PDB file of C-alpha atoms in Angstrom:
ATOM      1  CA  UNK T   1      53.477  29.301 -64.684  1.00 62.00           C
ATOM      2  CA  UNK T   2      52.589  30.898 -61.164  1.00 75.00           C
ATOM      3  CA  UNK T   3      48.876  30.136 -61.818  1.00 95.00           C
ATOM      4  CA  UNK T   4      47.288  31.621 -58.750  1.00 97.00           C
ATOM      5  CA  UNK T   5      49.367  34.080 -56.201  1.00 97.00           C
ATOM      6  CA  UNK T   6      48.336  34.698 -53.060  1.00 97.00           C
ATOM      7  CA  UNK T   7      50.047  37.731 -50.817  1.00 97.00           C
ATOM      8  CA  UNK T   8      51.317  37.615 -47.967  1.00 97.00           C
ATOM      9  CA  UNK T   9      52.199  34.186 -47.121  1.00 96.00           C
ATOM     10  CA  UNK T  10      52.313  35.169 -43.368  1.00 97.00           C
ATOM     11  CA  UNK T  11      50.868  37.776 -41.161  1.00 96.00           C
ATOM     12  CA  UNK T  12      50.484  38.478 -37.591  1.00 97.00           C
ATOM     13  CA  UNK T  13      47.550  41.271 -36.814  1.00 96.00           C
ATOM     14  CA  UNK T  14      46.449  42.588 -33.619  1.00 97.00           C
ATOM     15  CA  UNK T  15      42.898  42.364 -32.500  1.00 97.00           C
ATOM     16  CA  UNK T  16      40.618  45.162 -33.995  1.00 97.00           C
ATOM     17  CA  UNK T  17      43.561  45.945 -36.718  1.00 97.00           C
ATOM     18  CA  UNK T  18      42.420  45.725 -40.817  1.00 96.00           C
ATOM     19  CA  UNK T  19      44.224  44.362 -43.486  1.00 96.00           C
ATOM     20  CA  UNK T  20      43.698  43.007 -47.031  1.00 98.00           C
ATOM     21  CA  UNK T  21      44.867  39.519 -48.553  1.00 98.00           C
ATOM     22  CA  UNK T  22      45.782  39.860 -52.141  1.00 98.00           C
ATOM     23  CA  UNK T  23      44.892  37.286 -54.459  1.00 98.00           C
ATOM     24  CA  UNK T  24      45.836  37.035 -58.267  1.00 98.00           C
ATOM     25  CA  UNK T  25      45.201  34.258 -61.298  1.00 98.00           C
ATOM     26  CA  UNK T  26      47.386  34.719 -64.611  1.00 96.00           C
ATOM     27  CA  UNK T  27      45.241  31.415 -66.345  1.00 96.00           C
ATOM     28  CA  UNK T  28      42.482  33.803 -67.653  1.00 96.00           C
ATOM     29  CA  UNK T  29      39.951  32.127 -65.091  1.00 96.00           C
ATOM     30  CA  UNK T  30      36.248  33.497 -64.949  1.00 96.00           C
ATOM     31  CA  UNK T  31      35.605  32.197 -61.311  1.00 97.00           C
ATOM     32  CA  UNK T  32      37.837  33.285 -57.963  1.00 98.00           C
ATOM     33  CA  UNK T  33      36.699  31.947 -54.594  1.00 98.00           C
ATOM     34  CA  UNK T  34      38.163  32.676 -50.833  1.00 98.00           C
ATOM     35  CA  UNK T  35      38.204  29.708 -48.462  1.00 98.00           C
ATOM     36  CA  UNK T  36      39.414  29.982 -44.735  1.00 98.00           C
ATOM     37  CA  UNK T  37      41.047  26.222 -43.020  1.00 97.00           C
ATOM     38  CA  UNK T  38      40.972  25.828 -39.529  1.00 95.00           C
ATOM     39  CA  UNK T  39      43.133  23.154 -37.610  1.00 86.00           C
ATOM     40  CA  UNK T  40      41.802  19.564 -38.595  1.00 82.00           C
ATOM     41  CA  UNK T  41      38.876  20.935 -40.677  1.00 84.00           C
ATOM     42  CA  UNK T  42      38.081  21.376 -43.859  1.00 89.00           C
ATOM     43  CA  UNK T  43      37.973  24.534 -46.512  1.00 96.00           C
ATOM     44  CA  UNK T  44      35.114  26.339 -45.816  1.00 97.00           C
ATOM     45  CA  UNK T  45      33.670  29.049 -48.062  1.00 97.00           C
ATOM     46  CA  UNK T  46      33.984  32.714 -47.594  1.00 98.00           C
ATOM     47  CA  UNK T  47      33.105  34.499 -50.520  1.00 98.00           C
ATOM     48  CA  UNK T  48      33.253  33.289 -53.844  1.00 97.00           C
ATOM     49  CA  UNK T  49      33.180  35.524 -57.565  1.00 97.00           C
ATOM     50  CA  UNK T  50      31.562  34.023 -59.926  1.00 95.00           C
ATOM     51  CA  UNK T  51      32.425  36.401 -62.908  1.00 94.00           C
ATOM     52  CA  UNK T  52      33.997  39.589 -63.056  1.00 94.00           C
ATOM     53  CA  UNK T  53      31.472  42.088 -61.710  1.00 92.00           C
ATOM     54  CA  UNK T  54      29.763  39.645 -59.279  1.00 95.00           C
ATOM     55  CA  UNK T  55      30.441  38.298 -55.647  1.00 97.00           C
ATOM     56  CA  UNK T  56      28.485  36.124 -53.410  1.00 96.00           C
ATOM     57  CA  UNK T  57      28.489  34.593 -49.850  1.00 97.00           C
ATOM     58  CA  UNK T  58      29.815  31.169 -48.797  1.00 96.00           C
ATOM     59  CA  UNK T  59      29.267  29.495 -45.899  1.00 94.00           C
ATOM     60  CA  UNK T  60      31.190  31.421 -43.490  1.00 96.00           C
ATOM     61  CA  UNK T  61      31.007  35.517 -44.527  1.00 97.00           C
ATOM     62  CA  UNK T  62      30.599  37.345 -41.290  1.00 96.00           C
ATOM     63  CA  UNK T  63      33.951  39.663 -40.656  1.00 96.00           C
ATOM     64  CA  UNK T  64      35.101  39.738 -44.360  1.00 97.00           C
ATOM     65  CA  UNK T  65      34.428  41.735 -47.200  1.00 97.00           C
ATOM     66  CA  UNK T  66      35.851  41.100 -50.621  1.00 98.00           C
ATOM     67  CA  UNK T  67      36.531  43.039 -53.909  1.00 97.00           C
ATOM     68  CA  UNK T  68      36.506  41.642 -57.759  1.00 96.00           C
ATOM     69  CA  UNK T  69      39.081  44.151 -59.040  1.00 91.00           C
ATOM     70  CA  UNK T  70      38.964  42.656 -62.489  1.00 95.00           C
ATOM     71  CA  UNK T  71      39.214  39.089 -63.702  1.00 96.00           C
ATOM     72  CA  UNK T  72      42.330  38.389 -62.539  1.00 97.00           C
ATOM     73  CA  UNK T  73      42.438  39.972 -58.800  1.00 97.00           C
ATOM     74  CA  UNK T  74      40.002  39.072 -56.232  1.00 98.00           C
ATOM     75  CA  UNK T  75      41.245  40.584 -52.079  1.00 98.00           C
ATOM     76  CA  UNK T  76      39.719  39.967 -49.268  1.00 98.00           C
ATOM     77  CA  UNK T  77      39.573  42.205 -46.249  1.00 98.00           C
ATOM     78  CA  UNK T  78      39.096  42.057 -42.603  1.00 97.00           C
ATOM     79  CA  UNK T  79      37.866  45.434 -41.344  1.00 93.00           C
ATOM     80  CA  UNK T  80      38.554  44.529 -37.524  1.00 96.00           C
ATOM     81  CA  UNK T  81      40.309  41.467 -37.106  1.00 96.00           C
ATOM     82  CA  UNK T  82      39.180  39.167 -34.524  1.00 97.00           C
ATOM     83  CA  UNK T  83      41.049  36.452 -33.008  1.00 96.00           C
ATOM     84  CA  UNK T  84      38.533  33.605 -33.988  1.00 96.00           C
ATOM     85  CA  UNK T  85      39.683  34.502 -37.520  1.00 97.00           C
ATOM     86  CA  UNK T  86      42.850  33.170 -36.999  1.00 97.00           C
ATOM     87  CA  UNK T  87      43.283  30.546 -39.745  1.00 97.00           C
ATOM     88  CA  UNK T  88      45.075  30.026 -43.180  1.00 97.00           C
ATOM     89  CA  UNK T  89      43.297  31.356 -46.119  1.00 98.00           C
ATOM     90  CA  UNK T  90      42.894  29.910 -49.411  1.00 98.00           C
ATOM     91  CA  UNK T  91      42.535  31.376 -52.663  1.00 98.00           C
ATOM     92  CA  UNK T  92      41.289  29.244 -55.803  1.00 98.00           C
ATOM     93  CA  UNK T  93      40.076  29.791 -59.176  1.00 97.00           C
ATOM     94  CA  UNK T  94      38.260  27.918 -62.009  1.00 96.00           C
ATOM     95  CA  UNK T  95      37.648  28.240 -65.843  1.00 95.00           C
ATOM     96  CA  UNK T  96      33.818  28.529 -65.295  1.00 92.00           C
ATOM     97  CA  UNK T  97      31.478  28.427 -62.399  1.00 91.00           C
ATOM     98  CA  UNK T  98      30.066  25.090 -62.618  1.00 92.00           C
ATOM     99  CA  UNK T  99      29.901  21.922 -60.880  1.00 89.00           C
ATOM    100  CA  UNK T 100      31.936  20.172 -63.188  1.00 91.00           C
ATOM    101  CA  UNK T 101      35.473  22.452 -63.042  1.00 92.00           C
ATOM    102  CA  UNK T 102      38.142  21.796 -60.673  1.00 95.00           C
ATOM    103  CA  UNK T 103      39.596  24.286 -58.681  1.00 97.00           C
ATOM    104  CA  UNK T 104      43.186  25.824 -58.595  1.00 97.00           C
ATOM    105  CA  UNK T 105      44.660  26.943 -55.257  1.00 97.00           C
ATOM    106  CA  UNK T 106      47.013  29.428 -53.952  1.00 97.00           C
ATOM    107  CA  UNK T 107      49.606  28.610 -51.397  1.00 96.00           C
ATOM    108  CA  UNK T 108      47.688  30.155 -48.974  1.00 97.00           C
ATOM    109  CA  UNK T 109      48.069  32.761 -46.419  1.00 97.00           C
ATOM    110  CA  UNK T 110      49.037  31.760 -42.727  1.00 97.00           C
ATOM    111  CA  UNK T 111      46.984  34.658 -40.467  1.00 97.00           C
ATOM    112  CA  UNK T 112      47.043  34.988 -36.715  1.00 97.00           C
ATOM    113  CA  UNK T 113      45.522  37.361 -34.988  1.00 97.00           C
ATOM    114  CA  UNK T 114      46.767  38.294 -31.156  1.00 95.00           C
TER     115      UNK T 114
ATOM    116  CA  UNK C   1      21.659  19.925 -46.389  1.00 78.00           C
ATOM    117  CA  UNK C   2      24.551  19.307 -48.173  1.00 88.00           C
ATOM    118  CA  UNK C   3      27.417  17.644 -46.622  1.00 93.00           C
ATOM    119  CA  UNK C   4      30.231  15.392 -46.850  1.00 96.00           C
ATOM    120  CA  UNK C   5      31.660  13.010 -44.142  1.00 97.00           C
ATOM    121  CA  UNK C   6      35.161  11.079 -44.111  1.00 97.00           C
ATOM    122  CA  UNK C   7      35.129   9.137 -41.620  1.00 96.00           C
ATOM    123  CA  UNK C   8      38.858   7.668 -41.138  1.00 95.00           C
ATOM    124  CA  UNK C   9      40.452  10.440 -39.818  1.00 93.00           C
ATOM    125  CA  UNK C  10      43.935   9.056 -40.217  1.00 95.00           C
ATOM    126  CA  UNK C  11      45.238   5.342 -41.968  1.00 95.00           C
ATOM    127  CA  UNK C  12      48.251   4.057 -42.426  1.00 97.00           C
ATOM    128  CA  UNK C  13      49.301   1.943 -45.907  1.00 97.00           C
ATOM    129  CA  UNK C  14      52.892  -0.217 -47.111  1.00 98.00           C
ATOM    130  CA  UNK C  15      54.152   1.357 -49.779  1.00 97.00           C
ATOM    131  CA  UNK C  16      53.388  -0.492 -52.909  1.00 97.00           C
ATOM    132  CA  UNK C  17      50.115  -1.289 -51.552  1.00 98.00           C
ATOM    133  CA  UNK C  18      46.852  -0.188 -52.444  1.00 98.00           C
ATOM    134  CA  UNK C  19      44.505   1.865 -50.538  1.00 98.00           C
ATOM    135  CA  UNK C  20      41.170   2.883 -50.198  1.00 98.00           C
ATOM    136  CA  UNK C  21      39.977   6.764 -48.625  1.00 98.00           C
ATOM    137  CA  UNK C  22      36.468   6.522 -47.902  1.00 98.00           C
ATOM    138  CA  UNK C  23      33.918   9.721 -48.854  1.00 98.00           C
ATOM    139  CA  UNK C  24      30.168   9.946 -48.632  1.00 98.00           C
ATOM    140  CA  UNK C  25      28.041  12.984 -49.287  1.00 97.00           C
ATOM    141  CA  UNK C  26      24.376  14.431 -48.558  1.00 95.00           C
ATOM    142  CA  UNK C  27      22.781  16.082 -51.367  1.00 92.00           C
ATOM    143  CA  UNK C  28      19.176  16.024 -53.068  1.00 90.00           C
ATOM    144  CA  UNK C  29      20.801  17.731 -56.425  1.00 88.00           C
ATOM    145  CA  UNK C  30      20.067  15.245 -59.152  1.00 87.00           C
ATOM    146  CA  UNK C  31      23.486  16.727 -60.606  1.00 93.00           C
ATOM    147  CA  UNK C  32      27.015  17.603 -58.854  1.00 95.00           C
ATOM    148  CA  UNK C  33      30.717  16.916 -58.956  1.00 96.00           C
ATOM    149  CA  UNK C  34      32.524  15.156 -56.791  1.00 97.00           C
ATOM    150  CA  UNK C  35      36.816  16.356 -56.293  1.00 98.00           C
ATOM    151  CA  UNK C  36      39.642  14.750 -54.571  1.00 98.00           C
ATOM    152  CA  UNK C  37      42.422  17.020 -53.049  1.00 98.00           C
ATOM    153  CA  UNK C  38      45.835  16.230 -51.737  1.00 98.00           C
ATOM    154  CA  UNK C  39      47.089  18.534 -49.183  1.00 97.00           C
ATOM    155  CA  UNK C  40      50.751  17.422 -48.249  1.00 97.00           C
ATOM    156  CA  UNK C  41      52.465  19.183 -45.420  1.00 95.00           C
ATOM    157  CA  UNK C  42      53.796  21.605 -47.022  1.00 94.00           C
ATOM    158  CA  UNK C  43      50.306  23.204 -47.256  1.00 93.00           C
ATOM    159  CA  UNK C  44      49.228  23.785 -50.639  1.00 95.00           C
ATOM    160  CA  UNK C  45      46.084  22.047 -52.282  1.00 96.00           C
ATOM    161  CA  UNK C  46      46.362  19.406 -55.490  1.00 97.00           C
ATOM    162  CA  UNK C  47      43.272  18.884 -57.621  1.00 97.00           C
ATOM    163  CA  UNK C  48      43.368  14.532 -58.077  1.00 98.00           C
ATOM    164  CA  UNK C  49      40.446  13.539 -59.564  1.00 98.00           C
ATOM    165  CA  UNK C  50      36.991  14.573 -60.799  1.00 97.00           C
ATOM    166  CA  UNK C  51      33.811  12.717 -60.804  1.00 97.00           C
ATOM    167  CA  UNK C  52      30.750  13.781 -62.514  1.00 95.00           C
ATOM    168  CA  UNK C  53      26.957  12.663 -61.015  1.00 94.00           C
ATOM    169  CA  UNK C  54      25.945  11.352 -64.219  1.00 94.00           C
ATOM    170  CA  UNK C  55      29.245  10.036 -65.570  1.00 93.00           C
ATOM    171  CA  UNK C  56      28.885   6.080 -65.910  1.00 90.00           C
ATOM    172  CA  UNK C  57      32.639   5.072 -65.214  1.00 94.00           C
ATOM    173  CA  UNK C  58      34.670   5.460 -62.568  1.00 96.00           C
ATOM    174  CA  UNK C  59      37.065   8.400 -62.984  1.00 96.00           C
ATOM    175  CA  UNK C  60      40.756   7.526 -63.281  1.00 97.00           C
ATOM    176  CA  UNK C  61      43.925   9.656 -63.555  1.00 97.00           C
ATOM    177  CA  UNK C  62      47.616   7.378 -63.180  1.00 97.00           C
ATOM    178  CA  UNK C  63      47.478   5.809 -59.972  1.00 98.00           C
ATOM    179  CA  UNK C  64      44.248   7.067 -58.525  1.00 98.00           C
ATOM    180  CA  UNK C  65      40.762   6.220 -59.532  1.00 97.00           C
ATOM    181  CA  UNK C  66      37.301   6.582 -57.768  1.00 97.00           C
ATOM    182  CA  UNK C  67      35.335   4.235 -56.807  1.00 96.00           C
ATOM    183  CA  UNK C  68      31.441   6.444 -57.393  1.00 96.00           C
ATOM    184  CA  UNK C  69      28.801   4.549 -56.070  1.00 96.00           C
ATOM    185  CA  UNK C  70      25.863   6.611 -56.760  1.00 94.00           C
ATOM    186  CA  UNK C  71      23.144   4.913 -54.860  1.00 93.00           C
ATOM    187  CA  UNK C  72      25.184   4.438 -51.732  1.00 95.00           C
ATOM    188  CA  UNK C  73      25.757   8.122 -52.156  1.00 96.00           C
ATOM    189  CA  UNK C  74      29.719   7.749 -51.511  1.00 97.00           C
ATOM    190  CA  UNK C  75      33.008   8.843 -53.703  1.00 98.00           C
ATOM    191  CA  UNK C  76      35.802   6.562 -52.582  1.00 98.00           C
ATOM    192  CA  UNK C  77      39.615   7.429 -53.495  1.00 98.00           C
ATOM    193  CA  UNK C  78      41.792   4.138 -54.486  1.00 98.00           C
ATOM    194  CA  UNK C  79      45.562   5.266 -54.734  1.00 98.00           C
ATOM    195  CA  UNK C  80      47.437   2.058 -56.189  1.00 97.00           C
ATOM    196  CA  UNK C  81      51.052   1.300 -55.850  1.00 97.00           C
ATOM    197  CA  UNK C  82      51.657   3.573 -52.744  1.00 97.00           C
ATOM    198  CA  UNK C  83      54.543   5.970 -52.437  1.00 97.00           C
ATOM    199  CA  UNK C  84      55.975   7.454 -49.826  1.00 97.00           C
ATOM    200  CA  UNK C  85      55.235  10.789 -51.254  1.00 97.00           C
ATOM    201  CA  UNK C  86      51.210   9.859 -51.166  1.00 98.00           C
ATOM    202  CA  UNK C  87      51.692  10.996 -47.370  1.00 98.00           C
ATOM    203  CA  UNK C  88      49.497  13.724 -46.764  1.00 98.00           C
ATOM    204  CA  UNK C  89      46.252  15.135 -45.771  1.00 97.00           C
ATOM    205  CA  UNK C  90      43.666  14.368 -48.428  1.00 98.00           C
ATOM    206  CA  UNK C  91      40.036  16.148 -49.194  1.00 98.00           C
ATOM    207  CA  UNK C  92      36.900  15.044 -50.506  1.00 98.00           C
ATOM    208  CA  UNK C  93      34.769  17.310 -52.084  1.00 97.00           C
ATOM    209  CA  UNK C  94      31.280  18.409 -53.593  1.00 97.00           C
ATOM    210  CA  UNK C  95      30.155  21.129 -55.793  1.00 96.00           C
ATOM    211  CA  UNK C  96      26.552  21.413 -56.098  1.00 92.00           C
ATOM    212  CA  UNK C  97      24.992  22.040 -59.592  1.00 90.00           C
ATOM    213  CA  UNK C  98      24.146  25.270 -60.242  1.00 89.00           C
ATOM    214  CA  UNK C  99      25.962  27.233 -57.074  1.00 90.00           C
ATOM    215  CA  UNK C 100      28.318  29.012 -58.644  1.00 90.00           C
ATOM    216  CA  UNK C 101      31.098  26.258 -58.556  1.00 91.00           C
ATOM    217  CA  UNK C 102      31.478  26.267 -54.628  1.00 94.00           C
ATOM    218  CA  UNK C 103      33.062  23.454 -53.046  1.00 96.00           C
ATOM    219  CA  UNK C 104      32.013  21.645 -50.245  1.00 96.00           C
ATOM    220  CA  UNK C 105      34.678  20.101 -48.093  1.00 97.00           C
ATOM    221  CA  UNK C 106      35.182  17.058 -45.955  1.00 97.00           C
ATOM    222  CA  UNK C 107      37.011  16.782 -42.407  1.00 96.00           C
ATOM    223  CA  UNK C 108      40.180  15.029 -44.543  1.00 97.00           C
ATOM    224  CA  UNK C 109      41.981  12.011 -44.385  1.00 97.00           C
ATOM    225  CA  UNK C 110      45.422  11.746 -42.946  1.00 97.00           C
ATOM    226  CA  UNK C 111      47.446   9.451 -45.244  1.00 98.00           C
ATOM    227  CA  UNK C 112      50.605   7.849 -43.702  1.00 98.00           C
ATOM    228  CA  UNK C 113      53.137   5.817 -46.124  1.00 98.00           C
ATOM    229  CA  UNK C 114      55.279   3.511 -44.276  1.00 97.00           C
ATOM    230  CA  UNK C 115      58.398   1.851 -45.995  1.00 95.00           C
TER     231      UNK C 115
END
């Protein structure tokens, strides 16, 4: 059971350089959410997906842009990476978007930015 | 606004021994759900335990429980029976009703399980 895959697990960009983190659930989830962790902090939100079709701000959007690609893919992309978005980025999903349903996490990607 | 504080940043326990990971929160939602997460080093994120706003009893699940006290506004985590593979870096967190499931997350807890 992979449950949720995130791609890659490590990545080293350049300042001003794009790329796209890949992010994939196989437990027929409705909900897919993108979290960044900086050192001794917290998850914070990025963007989240509610349902297929739909995607919404978190806390922390500025820099990213994310696609629903169907229910089980949700990527997010950094058009011109900066370095203050170094940090490792979760991925999670949940059955239903409600307060009541845990969520399931990736392994997370490990991003640096020179 | 909504927020949630742990305020140990690291503690140390014996193994066998119990131990208690403080959590408080800041919401005016009536209704919400409170999460515990486990982070050990090797990065990845457990789901623990779930506490609903209006469930009466404490949530339990094998050696943890949580300790909801709704008017003090605060979540605690009790693992019992420490084991040296409870060290890691654990999360409280909230999901407020009605926000699509988001989860708001505390600073962590550093865990440390001495033999």
């Amino acid at each position: 059971n992979a449950g949720v895959t995130q791609t890659p697990k490590f990545q080293v960009l350049k300042t001003g350089q794009s790329m796209t983190l890949q992010c994939a659930q196989d437990m027929n989830h409705n909900s897919m959410y993108w979290y960044r962790q900086d050192p001794g902090m917290g998850l914070r939100l990025i963007y989240y997906s509610a349902s297929e079709g739909t995607t919404d701000k978190g806390e922390v959007p500025n820099g990213y842009n994310v696609s629903r690609l169907n229910k089980r893919e949700f990527s997010l992309r950094l058009e011109s990476a900066a370095p203050s978005q170094t940090s490792v980025y979760f991925c999670a999903s949940s059955r239903l978007p409600d307060s009541n349903q845990p969520q399931h996490f990736g392994d997370g990607t490990r991003l640096s930015i020179l | 606004a909504q927020k949630i504080t742990q305020t140990q940043p690291g503690m140390f326990v014996q193994e066998k021994e119990a131990v208690t990971l403080d959590c408080t929160y800041d919401t005016s939602d009536p209704s919400y759900g409170l999460f515990w997460y486990k982070q050990p080093s090797s990065g990845e994120m457990i789901f623990l335990i779930y506490q609903g706003s209006y469930d009466q009893q404490n949530a339990t699940e094998g050696r943890y429980s949580l300790n909801f006290q709704k008017a003090r506004k605060s979540a605690n985590l009790v693992i019992s029976a420490s084991q040296l593979g409870d060290s890691a870096m654990y999360f409280c967190a909230m999901s407020p009703y009605n926000q699509g499931g988001k989860l708001i997350f505390g600073q962590g807890t550093e865990l440390s399980v001495k033999p």
